XYZ file of C-alpha atoms in Angstrom:
701
model
C 0.000 0.000 0.000
C 2.775 2.437 0.966
C 4.760 1.581 -2.194
C 1.753 2.323 -4.409
C 1.115 5.646 -2.671
C 4.758 6.718 -2.971
C 4.813 5.848 -6.661
C 1.677 7.899 -7.261
C 3.177 10.908 -5.471
C 6.397 10.527 -7.455
C 4.395 10.412 -10.676
C 2.523 13.555 -9.688
C 5.786 15.366 -8.989
C 7.258 14.320 -12.343
C 4.076 15.431 -14.141
C 4.244 18.844 -12.439
C 7.882 19.329 -13.514
C 7.158 18.335 -17.107
C 4.143 20.603 -17.297
C 6.117 23.504 -15.817
C 9.019 23.006 -18.267
C 6.730 22.860 -21.328
C 4.778 25.903 -20.124
C 7.926 27.982 -19.524
C 9.250 27.126 -22.995
C 5.943 28.105 -24.604
C 5.780 31.401 -22.676
C 9.335 32.355 -23.754
C 8.456 31.737 -27.395
C 5.246 33.782 -27.094
C 7.080 36.700 -25.460
C 9.789 36.630 -28.164
C 7.186 36.561 -30.935
C 5.311 39.512 -29.375
C 8.520 41.572 -29.115
C 9.145 40.959 -32.814
C 5.597 42.133 -33.594
C 6.160 45.330 -31.587
C 9.407 46.048 -33.424
C 7.635 45.455 -36.742
C 4.828 47.855 -35.773
C 7.297 50.593 -34.809
C 9.155 50.204 -38.126
C 5.861 50.166 -40.043
C 4.876 53.436 -38.402
C 7.746 55.196 -40.210
C 6.495 53.818 -43.552
C 2.732 54.314 -43.254
C 1.241 55.568 -39.979
C -2.342 54.674 -40.862
C -1.477 51.043 -41.590
C 0.402 50.946 -38.242
C -2.669 52.349 -36.484
C -5.028 49.882 -38.167
C -2.866 46.860 -37.298
C -2.489 47.981 -33.666
C -6.245 48.407 -33.272
C -6.974 45.132 -35.094
C -4.664 43.320 -32.653
C -6.792 44.691 -29.801
C -9.966 43.532 -31.539
C -8.629 39.974 -31.907
C -7.818 39.869 -28.188
C -11.309 41.146 -27.339
C -12.871 38.398 -29.454
C -10.643 35.834 -27.736
C -11.870 36.999 -24.314
C -15.478 36.425 -25.433
C -14.667 32.889 -26.645
C -12.935 31.992 -23.363
C -15.783 33.441 -21.292
C -18.417 31.435 -23.193
C -16.569 28.125 -22.788
C -15.692 28.664 -19.102
C -19.050 30.064 -17.981
C -20.505 26.726 -16.867
C -17.548 25.772 -14.680
C -16.742 29.265 -13.402
C -17.528 30.063 -9.764
C -18.775 33.538 -10.649
C -19.578 35.781 -13.620
C -16.180 37.538 -13.901
C -15.137 36.036 -17.262
C -18.649 36.156 -18.793
C -19.198 39.803 -17.896
C -15.736 40.659 -19.229
C -16.437 38.789 -22.483
C -19.756 40.596 -23.105
C -18.178 43.971 -22.375
C -15.205 43.422 -24.674
C -17.479 42.511 -27.609
C -18.902 46.021 -27.547
C -15.454 47.526 -26.886
C -14.364 45.673 -30.059
C -17.236 47.284 -32.008
C -16.300 50.771 -30.782
C -12.620 50.154 -31.611
C -13.601 49.110 -35.154
C -15.581 52.331 -35.573
C -12.539 54.215 -34.262
C -10.223 52.386 -36.671
C -12.321 52.909 -39.795
C -13.108 56.546 -39.081
C -9.407 57.387 -38.696
C -7.448 59.497 -41.168
C -7.484 58.314 -44.783
C -9.290 55.081 -43.809
C -12.575 56.835 -42.976
C -15.519 54.736 -44.145
C -18.400 56.742 -42.675
C -20.084 59.453 -44.760
C -19.649 62.206 -42.213
C -17.642 65.397 -42.258
C -16.808 65.377 -38.528
C -13.105 65.983 -37.980
C -12.967 64.317 -34.512
C -15.204 61.277 -35.063
C -12.299 58.843 -34.552
C -11.283 60.604 -31.307
C -14.819 60.428 -29.930
C -15.009 56.708 -30.646
C -11.631 56.284 -28.908
C -12.784 58.084 -25.733
C -16.097 56.236 -25.616
C -14.377 52.882 -26.175
C -11.932 53.495 -23.320
C -14.751 54.682 -21.081
C -16.785 51.524 -21.732
C -13.663 49.436 -21.125
C -13.052 51.201 -17.811
C -16.621 50.641 -16.600
C -16.494 46.985 -17.725
C -13.288 46.346 -15.788
C -14.515 48.127 -12.658
C -17.724 46.098 -12.525
C -16.078 42.794 -13.476
C -13.483 43.107 -10.716
C -16.291 43.319 -8.169
C -17.101 39.704 -9.076
C -13.579 38.740 -7.968
C -14.127 40.257 -4.522
C -17.706 38.974 -4.123
C -17.484 35.252 -4.896
C -20.339 33.085 -6.208
C -22.221 35.947 -7.901
C -24.203 34.795 -10.928
C -25.735 37.316 -13.317
C -28.342 37.391 -16.086
C -26.084 37.416 -19.154
C -28.929 38.195 -21.557
C -29.893 41.284 -19.574
C -26.266 42.476 -19.463
C -25.940 41.976 -23.229
C -29.107 44.015 -23.891
C -27.937 46.873 -21.636
C -24.618 47.049 -23.475
C -26.381 46.783 -26.847
C -28.779 49.661 -26.158
C -26.138 51.919 -24.606
C -23.428 51.385 -27.241
C -25.955 51.624 -30.064
C -27.213 54.946 -28.754
C -23.655 56.307 -28.356
C -22.756 55.336 -31.940
C -25.936 56.979 -33.234
C -25.163 60.127 -31.251
C -21.565 60.368 -32.533
C -22.478 59.737 -36.182
C -25.772 61.645 -36.447
C -26.924 63.575 -33.341
C -23.555 64.997 -32.257
C -25.169 66.214 -29.036
C -23.889 64.355 -25.955
C -20.177 63.947 -26.711
C -18.272 67.291 -26.782
C -15.727 68.225 -29.457
C -12.483 66.314 -28.878
C -10.208 67.593 -31.699
C -10.201 70.563 -34.095
C -8.090 71.282 -37.221
C -6.840 74.557 -35.753
C -5.999 73.646 -32.117
C -5.607 69.864 -32.186
C -6.953 67.985 -29.142
C -9.296 69.985 -26.910
C -9.390 70.353 -23.135
C -12.441 68.083 -23.020
C -10.398 65.297 -24.589
C -7.445 65.864 -22.235
C -9.675 65.876 -19.134
C -11.438 62.732 -20.348
C -8.069 60.973 -20.764
C -7.020 62.008 -17.247
C -10.289 60.670 -15.796
C -9.926 57.382 -17.683
C -6.276 57.056 -16.581
C -7.310 57.629 -12.968
C -10.062 55.022 -13.390
C -7.593 52.425 -14.647
C -5.363 53.269 -11.673
C -8.311 52.532 -9.351
C -8.727 49.223 -11.183
C -5.105 48.441 -10.271
C -5.937 48.946 -6.594
C -9.088 46.805 -6.814
C -7.180 43.952 -8.477
C -4.502 44.202 -5.788
C -7.148 43.905 -3.051
C -8.735 40.922 -4.828
C -5.423 39.119 -5.478
C -6.241 36.329 -3.009
C -9.259 35.368 -5.131
C -7.209 35.146 -8.358
C -4.662 32.787 -9.847
C -1.190 34.299 -9.343
C -0.382 34.408 -13.067
C -3.753 36.007 -13.821
C -3.148 38.647 -11.135
C 0.320 39.581 -12.459
C -0.839 39.836 -16.065
C -4.005 41.844 -15.303
C -2.042 44.230 -13.094
C 0.579 44.716 -15.838
C -2.179 45.324 -18.418
C -3.772 48.011 -16.221
C -0.438 49.774 -15.668
C 0.093 49.859 -19.446
C -3.411 51.285 -19.895
C -2.686 54.106 -17.426
C 0.573 54.985 -19.249
C -1.173 54.761 -22.629
C -3.928 57.192 -21.590
C -1.350 59.661 -20.236
C 0.520 59.639 -23.571
C -2.738 60.421 -25.360
C -2.964 63.696 -23.422
C 0.349 64.929 -24.880
C 0.184 64.574 -28.649
C -0.486 67.533 -30.940
C -0.897 65.638 -34.210
C -2.311 62.136 -34.626
C 0.915 60.970 -36.277
C 3.433 62.233 -33.706
C 5.556 60.178 -31.323
C 3.220 60.467 -28.301
C 0.291 59.079 -30.234
C 2.457 56.214 -31.432
C 3.660 55.446 -27.860
C 0.069 55.499 -26.621
C -0.884 52.847 -29.175
C 2.219 50.762 -28.384
C 1.323 50.675 -24.683
C -2.269 49.848 -25.581
C -1.018 46.879 -27.639
C 1.106 45.858 -24.621
C -1.906 46.033 -22.326
C -3.949 43.808 -24.618
C -1.066 41.346 -24.858
C -0.960 41.076 -21.062
C -4.743 40.607 -21.035
C -4.244 37.833 -23.613
C -1.603 36.144 -21.464
C -3.643 36.525 -18.285
C -7.160 35.674 -19.427
C -6.935 33.693 -22.658
C -3.812 31.635 -21.941
C -4.738 30.990 -18.290
C -8.370 30.447 -19.253
C -7.597 27.832 -21.919
C -4.262 26.216 -20.992
C -4.320 26.307 -17.196
C -7.482 24.156 -16.749
C -6.021 21.326 -18.854
C -2.779 21.435 -16.893
C -4.625 21.328 -13.595
C -6.987 18.520 -14.669
C -4.122 16.049 -15.058
C -2.444 17.123 -11.813
C -5.742 17.116 -9.861
C -6.668 13.656 -11.189
C -3.370 12.255 -9.961
C -3.814 13.951 -6.607
C -7.371 12.598 -6.401
C -6.056 9.063 -7.026
C -3.578 9.477 -4.203
C -6.333 10.810 -1.922
C -8.568 7.813 -2.738
C -5.719 5.418 -1.966
C -5.096 7.201 1.334
C -8.811 7.087 2.278
C -9.012 3.389 1.437
C -5.981 2.730 3.603
C -7.553 4.652 6.511
C -10.858 2.780 6.107
C -9.203 -0.626 6.186
C -7.105 0.403 9.153
C -10.272 1.476 11.022
C -11.987 -1.801 10.130
C -9.029 -3.784 11.505
C -9.112 -1.778 14.732
C -12.848 -2.352 15.205
C -12.856 -6.018 14.189
C -9.974 -6.852 16.543
C -11.318 -4.782 19.423
C -14.257 -6.729 20.847
C -14.830 -4.235 23.648
C -15.160 -1.337 21.187
C -17.435 -3.409 18.936
C -19.779 -4.288 21.823
C -19.817 -0.699 23.070
C -21.013 0.576 19.663
C -23.814 -1.997 19.575
C -24.992 -1.442 23.166
C -25.246 2.341 22.722
C -27.081 2.272 19.425
C -30.529 3.904 19.366
C -31.868 1.065 17.220
C -32.376 -2.541 18.165
C -29.478 -4.702 16.947
C -29.696 -8.497 16.696
C -26.899 -10.770 15.457
C -27.919 -14.163 14.056
C -25.957 -17.271 13.225
C -27.809 -20.276 11.768
C -31.027 -18.218 12.204
C -30.516 -18.138 15.995
C -29.916 -15.074 18.098
C -26.362 -15.061 19.439
C -26.232 -11.388 20.460
C -28.668 -8.490 20.997
C -28.535 -5.082 22.596
C -30.896 -3.740 25.269
C -33.058 -1.855 22.739
C -33.635 -5.051 20.741
C -34.557 -6.953 23.930
C -37.237 -4.345 24.739
C -38.660 -4.468 21.194
C -38.813 -8.298 21.306
C -40.536 -8.240 24.724
C -37.704 -9.838 26.716
C -37.137 -9.088 30.381
C -33.371 -9.475 29.966
C -30.852 -10.289 27.262
C -30.558 -13.901 28.431
C -34.249 -14.482 27.613
C -33.710 -14.142 23.850
C -30.259 -15.686 23.347
C -30.510 -18.904 21.337
C -34.093 -18.293 20.170
C -34.788 -18.991 16.492
C -35.805 -15.969 14.467
C -38.859 -17.821 13.158
C -40.380 -17.617 16.659
C -41.013 -13.950 15.980
C -42.028 -14.427 12.331
C -44.371 -17.389 12.854
C -47.517 -15.427 11.961
C -45.991 -13.872 8.865
C -44.938 -16.793 6.613
C -47.351 -15.708 3.938
C -45.959 -12.202 3.974
C -43.956 -11.401 0.814
C -41.392 -9.442 2.828
C -40.611 -12.455 5.045
C -40.266 -14.670 1.989
C -37.906 -12.169 0.405
C -35.887 -12.027 3.612
C -35.643 -15.820 4.010
C -34.622 -16.345 0.376
C -32.023 -13.605 0.212
C -28.534 -13.378 1.584
C -28.672 -9.599 1.441
C -31.828 -7.673 2.356
C -31.443 -4.031 1.299
C -33.391 -1.136 2.790
C -35.820 -0.949 5.713
C -39.094 -2.853 5.447
C -42.174 -2.456 7.652
C -43.548 -5.654 9.222
C -45.584 -6.971 12.182
C -43.971 -9.462 14.558
C -45.154 -11.312 17.653
C -42.906 -10.679 20.649
C -42.294 -12.953 23.639
C -45.288 -11.412 25.415
C -47.550 -12.504 22.541
C -48.065 -8.872 21.584
C -48.223 -7.721 17.965
C -45.493 -5.118 17.374
C -45.026 -2.883 14.331
C -41.344 -2.596 13.401
C -39.031 -1.639 10.560
C -36.058 -3.912 9.950
C -33.068 -4.272 7.667
C -30.524 -7.058 7.274
C -26.926 -7.495 6.149
C -24.116 -10.057 6.310
C -21.232 -9.347 8.689
C -18.332 -11.037 10.418
C -18.834 -11.401 14.198
C -16.188 -12.848 16.480
C -14.279 -13.900 13.382
C -17.167 -15.967 11.976
C -19.860 -15.115 9.382
C -23.149 -13.904 10.827
C -26.182 -11.854 9.982
C -27.163 -8.539 11.564
C -30.727 -7.230 11.935
C -31.442 -3.539 12.604
C -34.841 -3.078 14.312
C -36.834 0.151 14.675
C -39.914 0.320 16.895
C -42.671 2.045 14.888
C -44.727 2.591 18.047
C -42.537 5.560 18.988
C -42.679 6.811 15.414
C -46.477 6.746 15.475
C -46.542 8.561 18.820
C -44.266 11.256 17.391
C -46.555 11.543 14.372
C -49.566 12.024 16.673
C -47.685 14.660 18.632
C -46.813 16.456 15.401
C -50.467 16.397 14.350
C -51.472 17.818 17.749
C -48.817 20.505 17.365
C -50.123 21.447 13.919
C -53.684 21.648 15.290
C -52.526 23.824 18.192
C -50.681 26.106 15.790
C -53.813 26.448 13.659
C -55.869 27.294 16.745
C -53.243 29.839 17.787
C -53.393 31.471 14.346
C -57.182 31.620 14.562
C -56.945 33.091 18.070
C -54.481 35.751 16.894
C -56.771 36.627 13.986
C -59.715 36.884 16.391
C -57.723 39.156 18.712
C -56.747 41.294 15.740
C -60.412 41.649 14.741
C -61.331 42.666 18.309
C -58.498 45.219 18.409
C -59.552 46.707 15.076
C -63.168 46.819 16.310
C -62.180 48.736 19.457
C -60.104 51.153 17.405
C -62.867 51.807 14.864
C -65.686 52.161 17.380
C -63.570 54.500 19.536
C -63.031 56.822 16.591
C -66.704 56.662 15.639
C -67.877 57.471 19.200
C -65.501 60.383 19.754
C -66.914 62.554 16.955
C -70.580 62.640 18.074
C -69.589 63.105 21.732
C -67.500 66.168 20.864
C -70.455 67.571 18.867
C -72.801 66.999 21.831
C -70.396 68.685 24.263
C -70.025 71.665 21.960
C -73.801 72.035 21.734
C -74.134 71.765 25.530
C -71.574 74.522 26.063
C -73.565 76.834 23.787
C -76.776 76.063 25.691
C -75.047 76.676 29.048
C -73.885 80.091 27.861
C -77.506 80.944 27.037
C -78.669 79.709 30.472
C -76.094 81.937 32.201
C -77.357 84.963 30.294
C -80.977 84.190 31.326
C -81.247 83.954 35.114
C -84.821 82.599 35.253
C -85.639 79.646 37.480
C -86.355 77.497 34.439
C -82.938 78.157 32.965
C -81.250 77.495 36.324
C -82.775 74.021 36.308
C -81.756 73.601 32.666
C -78.203 74.638 33.490
C -78.023 71.958 36.205
C -79.313 69.332 33.809
C -76.886 70.473 31.112
C -74.061 70.280 33.639
C -75.018 66.659 34.359
C -75.009 65.901 30.618
C -71.625 67.631 30.235
C -70.228 65.683 33.186
C -71.268 62.357 31.646
C -70.043 63.521 28.230
C -66.589 63.898 29.752
C -66.945 60.418 31.239
C -67.713 59.056 27.776
C -64.679 60.877 26.307
C -62.490 59.369 29.016
C -63.807 55.884 28.247
C -63.324 56.372 24.498
C -59.779 57.743 24.987
C -58.859 54.778 27.180
C -60.302 52.266 24.718
C -58.527 53.981 21.825
C -55.153 54.017 23.613
C -55.671 50.433 24.703
C -56.278 49.309 21.112
C -53.261 51.349 19.920
C -51.068 49.689 22.545
C -52.260 46.193 21.598
C -51.592 46.819 17.907
C -48.216 48.489 18.541
C -49.248 51.940 17.303
C -49.023 53.771 20.648
C -45.968 55.979 20.093
C -44.134 58.493 22.286
C -43.516 62.156 21.492
C -40.309 62.468 23.500
C -38.884 65.838 24.578
C -36.164 66.758 27.039
C -38.185 68.312 29.885
C -37.863 68.966 33.609
C -39.911 66.124 35.074
C -40.111 67.821 38.481
C -41.699 70.936 36.982
C -44.189 68.853 34.961
C -45.387 66.843 37.985
C -45.590 69.992 40.130
C -47.646 71.899 37.516
C -50.089 68.994 37.140
C -50.472 68.675 40.922
C -51.094 72.407 41.409
C -53.593 72.489 38.534
C -55.887 70.022 40.349
C -55.364 71.442 43.842
C -58.624 73.459 43.805
C -60.686 70.439 42.741
C -59.144 68.285 45.467
C -59.650 70.911 48.175
C -63.325 71.189 47.179
C -63.639 67.550 48.272
C -62.203 68.423 51.678
C -58.951 66.585 50.915
C -55.490 68.087 51.410
C -52.859 67.679 48.672
C -49.150 68.176 49.381
C -46.392 68.257 46.759
C -42.775 67.800 47.794
C -39.447 67.106 46.067
C -35.852 66.716 47.097
C -34.558 68.126 43.796
C -35.655 71.138 41.757
C -34.716 69.928 38.298
C -34.237 66.597 36.532
C -33.966 66.913 32.766
C -35.045 63.747 30.935
C -36.771 62.547 27.752
C -40.516 62.066 28.341
C -43.809 62.363 26.509
C -45.390 65.195 28.498
C -48.973 64.374 27.496
C -48.536 60.746 28.552
C -46.964 61.796 31.876
C -49.914 64.127 32.474
C -52.378 61.269 31.909
C -50.404 59.036 34.292
C -50.367 61.598 37.126
C -53.995 62.697 36.631
C -55.172 59.079 36.634
C -53.279 58.304 39.846
C -54.629 61.480 41.495
C -58.149 60.610 40.322
C -57.879 57.175 41.986
C -56.476 58.737 45.147
C -59.440 61.147 45.380
C -61.978 58.353 44.734
C -60.791 56.305 47.662
C -60.154 59.053 50.213
C -62.640 60.705 52.534
C -62.962 64.307 53.637
C -60.061 65.277 55.873
C -57.646 62.750 54.335
C -54.331 63.709 52.725
C -52.750 63.064 49.309
C -48.955 63.333 48.949
C -47.096 63.719 45.645
C -43.343 63.262 45.967
C -40.523 63.287 43.368
C -37.209 61.637 44.194
C -34.028 61.667 42.117
C -32.032 58.413 42.156
C -29.496 59.462 39.485
C -30.278 56.804 36.842
C -34.018 56.849 37.588
C -36.674 59.191 38.932
C -39.368 57.992 41.331
C -42.771 59.684 41.399
C -44.918 58.715 44.382
C -48.668 59.376 44.741
C -49.742 58.440 48.270
C -53.083 58.769 50.023
C -54.434 58.071 53.500
C -57.694 56.593 52.216
C -59.405 53.218 52.499
C -56.525 51.164 51.067
C -56.560 48.015 48.947
C -56.902 44.426 50.256
C -53.708 42.391 49.906
C -55.362 39.711 47.754
C -56.446 42.412 45.253
C -53.018 44.008 44.747
C -52.118 41.507 42.003
C -55.112 42.364 39.802
C -55.401 46.146 39.988
C -53.066 46.625 37.008
C -54.867 43.955 34.972
C -57.217 45.135 32.254
C -60.769 45.505 33.656
C -59.400 44.486 37.036
C -61.194 46.221 39.919
C -61.198 45.869 43.652
C -65.005 46.159 43.713
C -66.611 44.233 40.843
C -70.230 44.252 41.998
C -72.900 46.347 40.305
C -73.455 48.171 43.612
C -69.872 49.369 43.999
C -69.743 52.903 45.375
C -67.016 54.192 43.068
C -67.334 54.670 39.311
C -64.806 53.260 36.816
C -64.214 50.725 34.017
C -61.061 49.058 35.282
C -59.049 50.312 32.295
C -57.286 53.286 33.909
C -54.533 51.599 35.923
C -53.906 49.062 33.150
C -53.409 51.942 30.722
C -51.178 53.766 33.233
C -49.003 50.643 33.446
C -48.767 50.517 29.628
C -47.833 54.225 29.409
C -45.144 53.786 32.067
C -43.697 50.695 30.397
C -43.393 52.257 26.930
C -41.271 54.917 28.685
C -39.053 52.037 29.823
C -40.215 52.395 33.430
C -42.210 50.410 35.985
C -45.072 50.979 38.429
C -45.731 49.355 41.796
C -48.153 49.738 44.682
C -47.955 49.513 48.482
C -51.235 49.453 50.373
C -52.899 48.440 53.607
C -56.618 48.425 54.308
C -57.604 51.446 56.409
C -54.175 53.115 56.072
C -54.102 54.140 52.402
C -52.204 53.333 49.211
C -48.976 54.477 47.565
C -48.376 54.171 43.791
C -44.711 54.479 42.782
C -43.745 55.235 39.185
C -40.052 54.711 38.336
C -38.778 56.186 35.042
C -35.262 55.932 33.532
C -33.341 59.201 33.124
C -32.404 59.385 29.445
C -31.979 62.225 26.958
C -32.576 62.549 23.220
C -30.291 64.454 20.856
C -31.049 67.926 19.527
C -32.236 66.730 16.099
C -34.925 64.520 17.645
C -35.869 67.204 20.163
C -36.517 69.739 17.380
C -39.196 67.405 16.000
C -41.160 67.058 19.259
C -44.187 69.123 20.234
C -43.715 71.525 23.199
C -45.577 71.004 26.481
C -47.909 73.670 27.804
C -48.676 73.244 31.492
C -51.468 75.820 31.577
C -54.917 75.715 30.006
C -55.400 71.953 30.432
C -58.763 72.268 32.157
C -60.473 69.930 29.711
C -57.937 67.176 30.431
C -58.595 67.528 34.161
C -62.360 67.476 33.674
C -62.044 64.317 31.538
C -59.784 62.455 33.977
C -61.833 63.544 37.034
C -65.198 62.929 35.387
C -65.833 59.875 37.592
C -65.506 62.052 40.715
C -67.519 65.217 40.268
C -71.277 65.065 40.167
């Protein structure tokens, strides 16, 4: 085995050396031939410049056509679209170069009197080449990108066709590049500088992508790009199309295309065939090595009885080993499937004991008449407990303890069926969950729609009531005094309806994720103090004292002022509901650096301990009977909790029956930047009488 492997490696090494020698000899001949062509072109330039120019451009066209051929034949095996994109682009570069060649000097074949037509085609051709290279090199950096070649071809076709039409007929988009009086124009010089800079950027991109390229391809492409940069710089210097700078520009262009030929065409056609032979030999060596490792592993397992038994015992399937149709070994899983209390109960039993009710079964006949039973088959057997068991089994010939035997792999289908039932239950539960979510969504949308629909008529009613109350004030008759009282009752209950609608609307917004914050950097202490003072008169009219205190005068933080106002007013409203005349309400603000605590405490009736867990639940109330002595829907505290939590805070309660309750709101101290703050709406602490009337509508009669 080792001798064979060494000989294969030696053969691979010899093949590599031969391939390298032949390749080096071929490359030297190609380089020598190209140098001779360059010398011939330079000498031809002194005889007839236009023939020199035509041959130089034709050389470029042949290379462009070669790139297309290579790209087509390597597209299927290429990892990405680099070669294919390059091939499509160079076809249209070839077309533009042909237009440039046959609109040049005495060789002009287009019926047009434009003096700079050839120069325009040159600039456009180089521009298209630059864009093609820039995009194609992206495919080297981003591996495994496949493109729509037909779409790319059509884009090139439309663009190049339009440019040719513009140069020949429209003469609108491309500026004048050369004049008989001044030679090349500034537009042409600037265009050459831009193109030269673009090719320089291509050099950098190729350098960054060098790890994704063959080394020879990288060197040749980099050399081609350097020649293109030098060529474009020479084309900014010439005064006449036949002078030395123009000639040098074309020479370097020919050089660049030669390097492209060596990099793309030679590597694209020759390199794969070289690598195929080498890779095949290496693959043979790898196969030999794998086979050696496999046989070595088999020897280890077959001669290590302890390891062999350990594998069998810890298998998830039942494993039975038969010799002369009798069980000589089984693992614990097999014993359970066959209904044995222990392994000793099934050793020596004939396999037909389990198949006795299945002799007419085609599967059993196939098994008994075959030395090799491929694949798992489903069958019913009778175990030692006389129970019918559904199993899957497969069979194969092995060597056990150095003697031929047969192995059976058993799978209990009972577990498989249980798993299938569980999967069906899971699917049903998922369907029910989807239906439940859809139902909840319908309910949320209903609440949102009905809240909007109720709010409009209520506002109209309240507006009408206010007009009627103004008239009653102007007329002091007894009749109008009674009317004013009745209107006041209607107004009071109108505010109660608005409060209910607002709570339902905010609740539906929160459930659907549309309840948003209008954050501003504000002094939270000032906000809480203003809200407390604004309701002081209403609270005193109930005979209740309200005291505001703080240990800090200013804490600047990002809050939604309207939402904070609703939180504080709701907590104060609850405090008033459950306090009697002569009781006290305390509002306290405490700064804890990273958070601010706002406490609303009363000395009222308090909340039973068993009810503290439900007061923040939606529709959760301490008194749920129809005869409860305090009005409310059970939405307020749930909404307060939601408003606090979307601020990133938390709310808690401490209460004892007969001693009062304390609600503590804890908010994080954060700030928003100036750009976000400029978008927020300012908070006005004064003139919020309507908000107070709405929030306290369950209190005042």
